[in-house]
JSON list of C-alpha atoms and ligand atoms in Angstrom, two decimals:
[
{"chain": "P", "resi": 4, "resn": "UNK", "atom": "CA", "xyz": [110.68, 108.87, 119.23]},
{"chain": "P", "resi": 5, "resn": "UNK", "atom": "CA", "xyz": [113.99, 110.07, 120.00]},
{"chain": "P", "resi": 6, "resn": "UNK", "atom": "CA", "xyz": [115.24, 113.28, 121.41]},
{"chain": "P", "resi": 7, "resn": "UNK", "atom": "CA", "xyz": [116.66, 115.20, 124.69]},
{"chain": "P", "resi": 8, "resn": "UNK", "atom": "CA", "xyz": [113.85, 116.22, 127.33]},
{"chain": "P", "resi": 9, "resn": "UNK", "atom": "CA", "xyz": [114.32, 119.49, 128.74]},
{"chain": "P", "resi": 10, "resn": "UNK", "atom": "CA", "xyz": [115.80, 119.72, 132.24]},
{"chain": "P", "resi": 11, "resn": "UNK", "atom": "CA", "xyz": [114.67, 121.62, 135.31]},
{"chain": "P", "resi": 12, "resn": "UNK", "atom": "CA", "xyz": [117.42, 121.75, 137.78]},
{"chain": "P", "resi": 13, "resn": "UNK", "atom": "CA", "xyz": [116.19, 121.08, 141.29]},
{"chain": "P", "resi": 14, "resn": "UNK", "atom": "CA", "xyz": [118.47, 121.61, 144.60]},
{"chain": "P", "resi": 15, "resn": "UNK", "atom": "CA", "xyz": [118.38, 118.46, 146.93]},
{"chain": "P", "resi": 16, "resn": "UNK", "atom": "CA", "xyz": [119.35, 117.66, 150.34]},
{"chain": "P", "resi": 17, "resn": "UNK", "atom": "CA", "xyz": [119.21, 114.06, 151.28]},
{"chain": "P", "resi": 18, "resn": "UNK", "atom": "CA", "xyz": [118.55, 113.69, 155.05]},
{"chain": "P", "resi": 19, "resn": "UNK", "atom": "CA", "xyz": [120.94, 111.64, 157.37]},
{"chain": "P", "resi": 20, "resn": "UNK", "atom": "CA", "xyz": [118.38, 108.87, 157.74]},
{"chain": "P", "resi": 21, "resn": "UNK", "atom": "CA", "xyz": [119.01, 108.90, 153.88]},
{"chain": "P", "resi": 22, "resn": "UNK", "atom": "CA", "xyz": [122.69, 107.66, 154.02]},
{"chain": "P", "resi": 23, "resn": "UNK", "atom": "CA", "xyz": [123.68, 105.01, 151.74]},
{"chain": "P", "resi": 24, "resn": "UNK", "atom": "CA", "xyz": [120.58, 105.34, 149.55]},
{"chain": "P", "resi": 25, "resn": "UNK", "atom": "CA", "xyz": [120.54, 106.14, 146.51]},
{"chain": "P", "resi": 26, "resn": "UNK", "atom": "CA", "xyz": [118.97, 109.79, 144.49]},
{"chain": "P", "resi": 27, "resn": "UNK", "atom": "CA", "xyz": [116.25, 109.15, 142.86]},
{"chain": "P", "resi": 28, "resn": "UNK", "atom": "CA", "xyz": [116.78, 108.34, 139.14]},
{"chain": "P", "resi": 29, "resn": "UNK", "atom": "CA", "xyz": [115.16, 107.99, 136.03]},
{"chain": "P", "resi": 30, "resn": "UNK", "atom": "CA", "xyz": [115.20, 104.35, 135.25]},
{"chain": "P", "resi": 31, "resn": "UNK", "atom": "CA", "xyz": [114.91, 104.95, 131.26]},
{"chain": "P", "resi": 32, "resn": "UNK", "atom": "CA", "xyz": [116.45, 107.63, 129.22]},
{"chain": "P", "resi": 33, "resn": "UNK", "atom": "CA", "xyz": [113.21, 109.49, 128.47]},
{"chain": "P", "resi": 34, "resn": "UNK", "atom": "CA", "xyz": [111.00, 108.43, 132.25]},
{"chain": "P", "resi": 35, "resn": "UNK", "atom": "CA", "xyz": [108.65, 111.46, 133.39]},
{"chain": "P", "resi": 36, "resn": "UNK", "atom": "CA", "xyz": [109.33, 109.94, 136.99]},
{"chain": "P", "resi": 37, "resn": "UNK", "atom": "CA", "xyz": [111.73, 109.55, 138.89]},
{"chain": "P", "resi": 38, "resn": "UNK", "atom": "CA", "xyz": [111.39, 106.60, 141.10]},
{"chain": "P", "resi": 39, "resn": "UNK", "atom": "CA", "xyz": [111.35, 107.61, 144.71]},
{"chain": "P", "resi": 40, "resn": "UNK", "atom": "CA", "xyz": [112.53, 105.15, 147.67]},
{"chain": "P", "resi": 41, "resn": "UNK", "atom": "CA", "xyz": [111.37, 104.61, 151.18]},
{"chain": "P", "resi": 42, "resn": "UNK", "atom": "CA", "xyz": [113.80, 105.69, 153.87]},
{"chain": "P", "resi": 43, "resn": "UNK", "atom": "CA", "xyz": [112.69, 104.07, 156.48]},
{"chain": "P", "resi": 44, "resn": "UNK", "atom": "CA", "xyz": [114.82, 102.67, 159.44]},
{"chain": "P", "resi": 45, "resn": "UNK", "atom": "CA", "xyz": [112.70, 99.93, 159.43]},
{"chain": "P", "resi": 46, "resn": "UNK", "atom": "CA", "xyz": [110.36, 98.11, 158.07]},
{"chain": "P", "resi": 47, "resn": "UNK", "atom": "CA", "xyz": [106.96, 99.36, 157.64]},
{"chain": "P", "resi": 48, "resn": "UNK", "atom": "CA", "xyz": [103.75, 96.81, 157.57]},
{"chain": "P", "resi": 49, "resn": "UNK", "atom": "CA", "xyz": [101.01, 98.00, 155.57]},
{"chain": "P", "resi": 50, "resn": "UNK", "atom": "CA", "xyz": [98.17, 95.71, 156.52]},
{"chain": "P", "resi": 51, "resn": "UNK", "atom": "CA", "xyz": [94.87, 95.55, 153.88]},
{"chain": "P", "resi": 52, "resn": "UNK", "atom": "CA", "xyz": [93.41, 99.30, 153.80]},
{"chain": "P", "resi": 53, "resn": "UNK", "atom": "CA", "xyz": [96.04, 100.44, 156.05]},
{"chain": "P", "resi": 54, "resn": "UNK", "atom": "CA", "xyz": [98.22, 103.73, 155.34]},
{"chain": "P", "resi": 55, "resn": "UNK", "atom": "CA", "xyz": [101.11, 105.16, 156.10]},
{"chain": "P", "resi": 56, "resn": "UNK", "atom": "CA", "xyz": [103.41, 108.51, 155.44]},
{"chain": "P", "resi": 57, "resn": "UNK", "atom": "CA", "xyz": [106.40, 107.02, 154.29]},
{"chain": "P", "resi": 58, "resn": "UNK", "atom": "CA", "xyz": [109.80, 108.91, 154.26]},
{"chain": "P", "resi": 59, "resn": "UNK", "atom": "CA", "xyz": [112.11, 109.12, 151.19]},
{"chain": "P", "resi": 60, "resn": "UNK", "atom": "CA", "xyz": [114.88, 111.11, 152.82]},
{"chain": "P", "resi": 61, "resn": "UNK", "atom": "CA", "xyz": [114.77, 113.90, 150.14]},
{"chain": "P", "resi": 62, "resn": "UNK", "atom": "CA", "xyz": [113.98, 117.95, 150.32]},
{"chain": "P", "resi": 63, "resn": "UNK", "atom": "CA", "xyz": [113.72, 119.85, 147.28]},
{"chain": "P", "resi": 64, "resn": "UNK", "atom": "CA", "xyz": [113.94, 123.53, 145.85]},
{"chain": "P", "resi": 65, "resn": "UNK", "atom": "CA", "xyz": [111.66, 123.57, 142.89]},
{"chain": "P", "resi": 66, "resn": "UNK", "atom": "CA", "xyz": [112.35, 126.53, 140.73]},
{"chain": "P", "resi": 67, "resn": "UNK", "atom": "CA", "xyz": [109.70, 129.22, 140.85]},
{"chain": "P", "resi": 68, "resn": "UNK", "atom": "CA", "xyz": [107.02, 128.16, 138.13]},
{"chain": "P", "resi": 69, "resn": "UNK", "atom": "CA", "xyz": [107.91, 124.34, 138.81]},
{"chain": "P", "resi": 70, "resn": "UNK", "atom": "CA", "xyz": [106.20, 121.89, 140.85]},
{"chain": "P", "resi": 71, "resn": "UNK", "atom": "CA", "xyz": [106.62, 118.32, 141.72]},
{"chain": "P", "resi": 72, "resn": "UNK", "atom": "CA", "xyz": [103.79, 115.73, 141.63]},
{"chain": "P", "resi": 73, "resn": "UNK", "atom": "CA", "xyz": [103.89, 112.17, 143.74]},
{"chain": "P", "resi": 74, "resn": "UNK", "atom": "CA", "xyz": [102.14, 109.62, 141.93]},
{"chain": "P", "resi": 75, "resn": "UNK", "atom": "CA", "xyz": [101.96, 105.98, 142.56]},
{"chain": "P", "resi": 76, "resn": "UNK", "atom": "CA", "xyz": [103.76, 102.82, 140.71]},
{"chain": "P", "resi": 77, "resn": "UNK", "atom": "CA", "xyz": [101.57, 100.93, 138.29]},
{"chain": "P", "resi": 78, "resn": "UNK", "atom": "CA", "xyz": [103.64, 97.50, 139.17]},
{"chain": "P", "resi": 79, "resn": "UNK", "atom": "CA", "xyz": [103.03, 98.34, 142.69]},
{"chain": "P", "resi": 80, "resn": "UNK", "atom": "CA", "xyz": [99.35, 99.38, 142.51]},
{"chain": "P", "resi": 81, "resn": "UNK", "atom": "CA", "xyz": [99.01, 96.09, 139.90]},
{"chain": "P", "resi": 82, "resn": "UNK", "atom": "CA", "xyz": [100.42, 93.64, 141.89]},
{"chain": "P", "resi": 83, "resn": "UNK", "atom": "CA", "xyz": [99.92, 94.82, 145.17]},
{"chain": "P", "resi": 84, "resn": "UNK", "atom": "CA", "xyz": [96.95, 97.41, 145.07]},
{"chain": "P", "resi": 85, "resn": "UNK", "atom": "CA", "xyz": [99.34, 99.73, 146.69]},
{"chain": "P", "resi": 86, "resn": "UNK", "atom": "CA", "xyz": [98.92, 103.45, 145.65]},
{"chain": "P", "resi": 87, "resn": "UNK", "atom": "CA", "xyz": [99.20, 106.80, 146.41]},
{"chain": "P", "resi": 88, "resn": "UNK", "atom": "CA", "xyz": [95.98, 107.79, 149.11]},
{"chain": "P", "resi": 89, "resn": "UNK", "atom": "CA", "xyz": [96.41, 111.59, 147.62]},
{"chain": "P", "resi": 90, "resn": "UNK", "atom": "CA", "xyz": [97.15, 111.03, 143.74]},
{"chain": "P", "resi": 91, "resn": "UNK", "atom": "CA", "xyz": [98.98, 113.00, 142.53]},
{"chain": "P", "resi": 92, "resn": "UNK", "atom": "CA", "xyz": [100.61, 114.67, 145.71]},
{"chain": "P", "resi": 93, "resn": "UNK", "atom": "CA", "xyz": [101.99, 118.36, 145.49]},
{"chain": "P", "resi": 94, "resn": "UNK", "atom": "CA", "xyz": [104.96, 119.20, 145.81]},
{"chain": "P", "resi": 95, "resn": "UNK", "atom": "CA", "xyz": [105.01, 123.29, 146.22]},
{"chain": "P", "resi": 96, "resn": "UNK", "atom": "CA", "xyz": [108.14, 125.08, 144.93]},
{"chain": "P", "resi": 97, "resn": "UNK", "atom": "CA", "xyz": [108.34, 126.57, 148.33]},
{"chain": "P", "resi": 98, "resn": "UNK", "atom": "CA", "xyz": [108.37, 123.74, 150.42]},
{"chain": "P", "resi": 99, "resn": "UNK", "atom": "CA", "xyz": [111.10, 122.90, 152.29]},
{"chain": "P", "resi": 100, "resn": "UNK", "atom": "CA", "xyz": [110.44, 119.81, 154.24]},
{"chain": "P", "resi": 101, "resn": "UNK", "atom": "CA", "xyz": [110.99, 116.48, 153.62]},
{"chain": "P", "resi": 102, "resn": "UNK", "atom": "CA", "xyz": [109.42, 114.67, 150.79]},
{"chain": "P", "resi": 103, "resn": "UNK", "atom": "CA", "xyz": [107.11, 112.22, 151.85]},
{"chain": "P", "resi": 104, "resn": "UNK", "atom": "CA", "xyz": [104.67, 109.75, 150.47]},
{"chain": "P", "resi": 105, "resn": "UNK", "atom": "CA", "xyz": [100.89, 108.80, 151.52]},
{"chain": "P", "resi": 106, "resn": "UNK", "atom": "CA", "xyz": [100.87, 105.01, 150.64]},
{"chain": "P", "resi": 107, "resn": "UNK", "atom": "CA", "xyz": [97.90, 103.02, 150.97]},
{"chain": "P", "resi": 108, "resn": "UNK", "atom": "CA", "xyz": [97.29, 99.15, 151.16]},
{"chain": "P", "resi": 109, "resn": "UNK", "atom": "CA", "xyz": [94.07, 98.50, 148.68]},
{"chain": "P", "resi": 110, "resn": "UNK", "atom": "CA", "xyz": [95.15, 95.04, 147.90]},
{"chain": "P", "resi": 111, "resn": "UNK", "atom": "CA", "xyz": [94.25, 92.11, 150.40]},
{"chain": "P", "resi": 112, "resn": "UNK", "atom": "CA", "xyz": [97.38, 91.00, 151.99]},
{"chain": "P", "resi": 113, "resn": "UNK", "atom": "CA", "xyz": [100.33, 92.81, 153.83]},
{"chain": "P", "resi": 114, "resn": "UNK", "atom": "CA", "xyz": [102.70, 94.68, 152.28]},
{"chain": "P", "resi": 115, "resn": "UNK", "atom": "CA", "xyz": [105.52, 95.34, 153.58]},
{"chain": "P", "resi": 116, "resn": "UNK", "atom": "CA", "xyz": [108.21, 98.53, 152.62]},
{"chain": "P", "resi": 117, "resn": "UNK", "atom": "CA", "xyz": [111.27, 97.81, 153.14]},
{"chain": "P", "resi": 118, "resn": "UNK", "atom": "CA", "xyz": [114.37, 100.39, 153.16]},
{"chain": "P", "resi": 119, "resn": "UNK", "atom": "CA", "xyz": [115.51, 101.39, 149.78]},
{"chain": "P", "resi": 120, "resn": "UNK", "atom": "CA", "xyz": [111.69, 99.86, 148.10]},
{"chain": "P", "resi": 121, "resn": "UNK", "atom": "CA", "xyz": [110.47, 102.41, 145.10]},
{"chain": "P", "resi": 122, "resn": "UNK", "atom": "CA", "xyz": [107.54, 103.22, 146.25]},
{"chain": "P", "resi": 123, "resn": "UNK", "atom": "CA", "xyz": [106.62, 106.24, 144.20]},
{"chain": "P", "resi": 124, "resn": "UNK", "atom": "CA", "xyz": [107.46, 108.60, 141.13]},
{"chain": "P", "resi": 125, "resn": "UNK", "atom": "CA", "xyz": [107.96, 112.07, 141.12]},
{"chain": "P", "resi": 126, "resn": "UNK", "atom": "CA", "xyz": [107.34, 114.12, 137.95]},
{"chain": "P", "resi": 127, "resn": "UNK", "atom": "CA", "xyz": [108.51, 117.54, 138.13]},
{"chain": "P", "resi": 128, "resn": "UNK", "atom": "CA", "xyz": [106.38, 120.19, 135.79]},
{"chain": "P", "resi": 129, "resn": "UNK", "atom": "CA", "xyz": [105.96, 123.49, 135.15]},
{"chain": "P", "resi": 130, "resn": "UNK", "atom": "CA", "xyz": [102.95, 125.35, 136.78]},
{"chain": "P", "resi": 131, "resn": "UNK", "atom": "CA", "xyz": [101.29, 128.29, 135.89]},
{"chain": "P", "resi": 132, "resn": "UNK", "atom": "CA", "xyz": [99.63, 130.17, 138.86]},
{"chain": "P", "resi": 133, "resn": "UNK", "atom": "CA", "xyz": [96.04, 131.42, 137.82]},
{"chain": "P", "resi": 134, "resn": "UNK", "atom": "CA", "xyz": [95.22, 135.77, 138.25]},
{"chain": "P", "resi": 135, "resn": "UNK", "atom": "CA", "xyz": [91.96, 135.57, 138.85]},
{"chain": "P", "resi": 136, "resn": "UNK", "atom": "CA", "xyz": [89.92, 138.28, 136.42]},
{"chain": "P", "resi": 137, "resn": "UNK", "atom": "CA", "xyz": [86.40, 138.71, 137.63]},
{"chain": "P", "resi": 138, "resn": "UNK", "atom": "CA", "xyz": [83.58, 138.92, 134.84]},
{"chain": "P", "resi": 139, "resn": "UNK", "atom": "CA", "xyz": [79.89, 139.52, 134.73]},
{"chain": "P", "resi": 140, "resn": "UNK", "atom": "CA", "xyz": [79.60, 136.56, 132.33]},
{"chain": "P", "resi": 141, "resn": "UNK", "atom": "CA", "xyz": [81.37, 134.09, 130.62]},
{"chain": "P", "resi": 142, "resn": "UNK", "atom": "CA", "xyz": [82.10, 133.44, 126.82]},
{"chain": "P", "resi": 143, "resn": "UNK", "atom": "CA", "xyz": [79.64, 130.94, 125.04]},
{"chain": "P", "resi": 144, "resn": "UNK", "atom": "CA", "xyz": [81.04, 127.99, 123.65]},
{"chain": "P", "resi": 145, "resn": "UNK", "atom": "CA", "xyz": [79.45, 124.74, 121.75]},
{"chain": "P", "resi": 146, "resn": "UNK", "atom": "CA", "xyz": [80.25, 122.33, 124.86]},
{"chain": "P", "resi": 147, "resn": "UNK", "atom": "CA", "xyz": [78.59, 125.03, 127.09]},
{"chain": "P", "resi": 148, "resn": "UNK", "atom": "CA", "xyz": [77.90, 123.36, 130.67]},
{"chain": "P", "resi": 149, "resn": "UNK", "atom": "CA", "xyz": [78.12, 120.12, 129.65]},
{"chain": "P", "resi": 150, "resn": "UNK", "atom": "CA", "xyz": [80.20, 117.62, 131.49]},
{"chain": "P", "resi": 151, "resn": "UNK", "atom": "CA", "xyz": [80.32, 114.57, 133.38]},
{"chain": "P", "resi": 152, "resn": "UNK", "atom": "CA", "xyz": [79.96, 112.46, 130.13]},
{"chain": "P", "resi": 153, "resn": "UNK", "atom": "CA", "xyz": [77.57, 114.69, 128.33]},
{"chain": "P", "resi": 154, "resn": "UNK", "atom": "CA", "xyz": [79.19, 113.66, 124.85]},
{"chain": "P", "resi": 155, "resn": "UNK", "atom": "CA", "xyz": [78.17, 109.87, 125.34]},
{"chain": "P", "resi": 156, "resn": "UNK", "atom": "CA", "xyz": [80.15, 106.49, 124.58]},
{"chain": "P", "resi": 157, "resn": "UNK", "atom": "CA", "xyz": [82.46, 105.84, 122.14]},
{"chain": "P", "resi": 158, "resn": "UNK", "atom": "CA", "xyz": [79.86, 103.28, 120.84]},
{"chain": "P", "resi": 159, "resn": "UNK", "atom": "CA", "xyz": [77.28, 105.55, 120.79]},
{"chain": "P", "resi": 160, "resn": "UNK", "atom": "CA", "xyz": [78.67, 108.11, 118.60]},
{"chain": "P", "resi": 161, "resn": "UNK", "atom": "CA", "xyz": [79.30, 104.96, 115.70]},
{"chain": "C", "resi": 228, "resn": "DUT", "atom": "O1", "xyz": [102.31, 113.59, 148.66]},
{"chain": "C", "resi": 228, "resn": "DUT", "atom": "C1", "xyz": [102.72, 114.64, 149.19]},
{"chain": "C", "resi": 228, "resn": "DUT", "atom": "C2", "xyz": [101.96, 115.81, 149.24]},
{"chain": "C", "resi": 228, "resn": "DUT", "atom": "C3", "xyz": [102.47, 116.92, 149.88]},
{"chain": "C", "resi": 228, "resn": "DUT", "atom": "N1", "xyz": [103.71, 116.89, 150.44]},
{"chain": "C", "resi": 228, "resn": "DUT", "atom": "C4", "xyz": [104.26, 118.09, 151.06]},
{"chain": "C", "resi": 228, "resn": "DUT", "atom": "C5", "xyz": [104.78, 119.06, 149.99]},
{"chain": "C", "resi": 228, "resn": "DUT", "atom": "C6", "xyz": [103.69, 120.06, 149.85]},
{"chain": "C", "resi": 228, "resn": "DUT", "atom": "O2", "xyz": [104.21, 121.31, 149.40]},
{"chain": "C", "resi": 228, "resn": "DUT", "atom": "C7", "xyz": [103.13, 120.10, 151.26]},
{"chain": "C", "resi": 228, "resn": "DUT", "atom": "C8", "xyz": [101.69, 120.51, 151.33]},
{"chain": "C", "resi": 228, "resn": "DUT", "atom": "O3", "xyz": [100.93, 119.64, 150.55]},
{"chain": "C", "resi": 228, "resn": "DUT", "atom": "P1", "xyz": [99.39, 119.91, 150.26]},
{"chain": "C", "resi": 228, "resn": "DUT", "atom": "O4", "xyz": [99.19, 121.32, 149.86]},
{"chain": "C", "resi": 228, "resn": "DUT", "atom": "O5", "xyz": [98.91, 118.83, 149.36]},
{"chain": "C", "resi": 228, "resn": "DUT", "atom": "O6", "xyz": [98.76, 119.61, 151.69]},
{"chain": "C", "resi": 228, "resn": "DUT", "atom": "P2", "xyz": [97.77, 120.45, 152.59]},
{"chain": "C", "resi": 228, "resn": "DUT", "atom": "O7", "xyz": [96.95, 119.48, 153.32]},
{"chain": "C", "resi": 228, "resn": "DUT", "atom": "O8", "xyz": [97.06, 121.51, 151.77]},
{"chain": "C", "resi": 228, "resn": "DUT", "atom": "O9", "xyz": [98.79, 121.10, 153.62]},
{"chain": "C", "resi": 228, "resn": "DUT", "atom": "P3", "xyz": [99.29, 122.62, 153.70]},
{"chain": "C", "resi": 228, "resn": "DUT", "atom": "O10", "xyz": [98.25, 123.33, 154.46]},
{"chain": "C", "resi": 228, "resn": "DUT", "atom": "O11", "xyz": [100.60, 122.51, 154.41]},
{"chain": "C", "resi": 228, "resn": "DUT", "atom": "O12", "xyz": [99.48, 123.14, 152.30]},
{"chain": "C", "resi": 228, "resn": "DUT", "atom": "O13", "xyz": [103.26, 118.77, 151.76]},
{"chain": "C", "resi": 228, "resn": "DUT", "atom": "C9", "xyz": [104.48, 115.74, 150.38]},
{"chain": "C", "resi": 228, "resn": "DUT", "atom": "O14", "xyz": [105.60, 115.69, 150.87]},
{"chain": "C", "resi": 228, "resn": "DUT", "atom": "N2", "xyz": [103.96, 114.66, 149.77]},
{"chain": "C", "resi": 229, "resn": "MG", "atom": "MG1", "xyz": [98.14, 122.97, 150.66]}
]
């Protein structure tokens, strides 16, 4: 597969405490994520099923009808168990603060983040905001109410 993906432009500040590290990038030509890094002064000990809100030094101005999601590393989460605590995270188009990143320690030994370690993606998407149209009833449809693995296994539809 080949091709250009389209670009949203976002507007970024990056924070004093963000000096000297790098903007996030996209570490292949045709990433959804762009790999964010910890900007921490110091290093931050995440002990087994500890947490932390980890800075990356960024604030953003998503276009209107844009939004940002946080999601955690595979690699990290693989060798680690280190993930996001609040997968994906939102990013609002009207938020203004600083970017951060609820990390949490699933695996069994400490993990340290150090300053400048990816410890995140962000994807950046276009949103639709829902107008809510109230109705007495709803249309009927062949899956109906069923959900929650009301179409069975894989293996028991051969
Ligand atoms: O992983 C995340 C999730 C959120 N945010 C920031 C941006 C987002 O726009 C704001 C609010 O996030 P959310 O709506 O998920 O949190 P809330 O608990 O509903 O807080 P609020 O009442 O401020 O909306 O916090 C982050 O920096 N990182
Ligand atoms: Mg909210």
């Amino acid at each position: 597969m080949t091709g250009e993906a389209p670009a949203i432009a976002v507007e970024v500040v990056q924070l004093p405490h963000a000096a000297g590290l790098p903007l996030p990038r996209y570490e292949t030509e045709l990433s959804a994520g762009l790999d964010l890094v910890a900007a921490v002064e110091a290093p931050v000990v995440l002990a087994p099923g500890g947490r932390a809100l980890v800075p990356t030094g960024l604030a953003i101005a998503l276009p209107a009808g844009t939004e940002a999601q946080v999601r955690p590393r595979s690699g990290l989460a693989l060798k680690h168990g280190v993930t996001c605590l609040n997968t994906p995270g939102t990013i609002d188009a009207d938020y203004r603060g600083e970017v951060k990143v609820l990390l949490i320690n699933l695996g069994d030994a400490d993990f340290t983040v150090e300053r400048g370690t990816r410890i995140a993606q962000m994807v950046v998407a276009p949103v639709a905001q829902a107008v809510w149209h109230p109705v007495a009833s709803l249309n009927e449809t062949p899956r109906g109410a069923g959900g929650f693995g009301s179409t069975g296994t894989a293996a028991a539809k051969l």
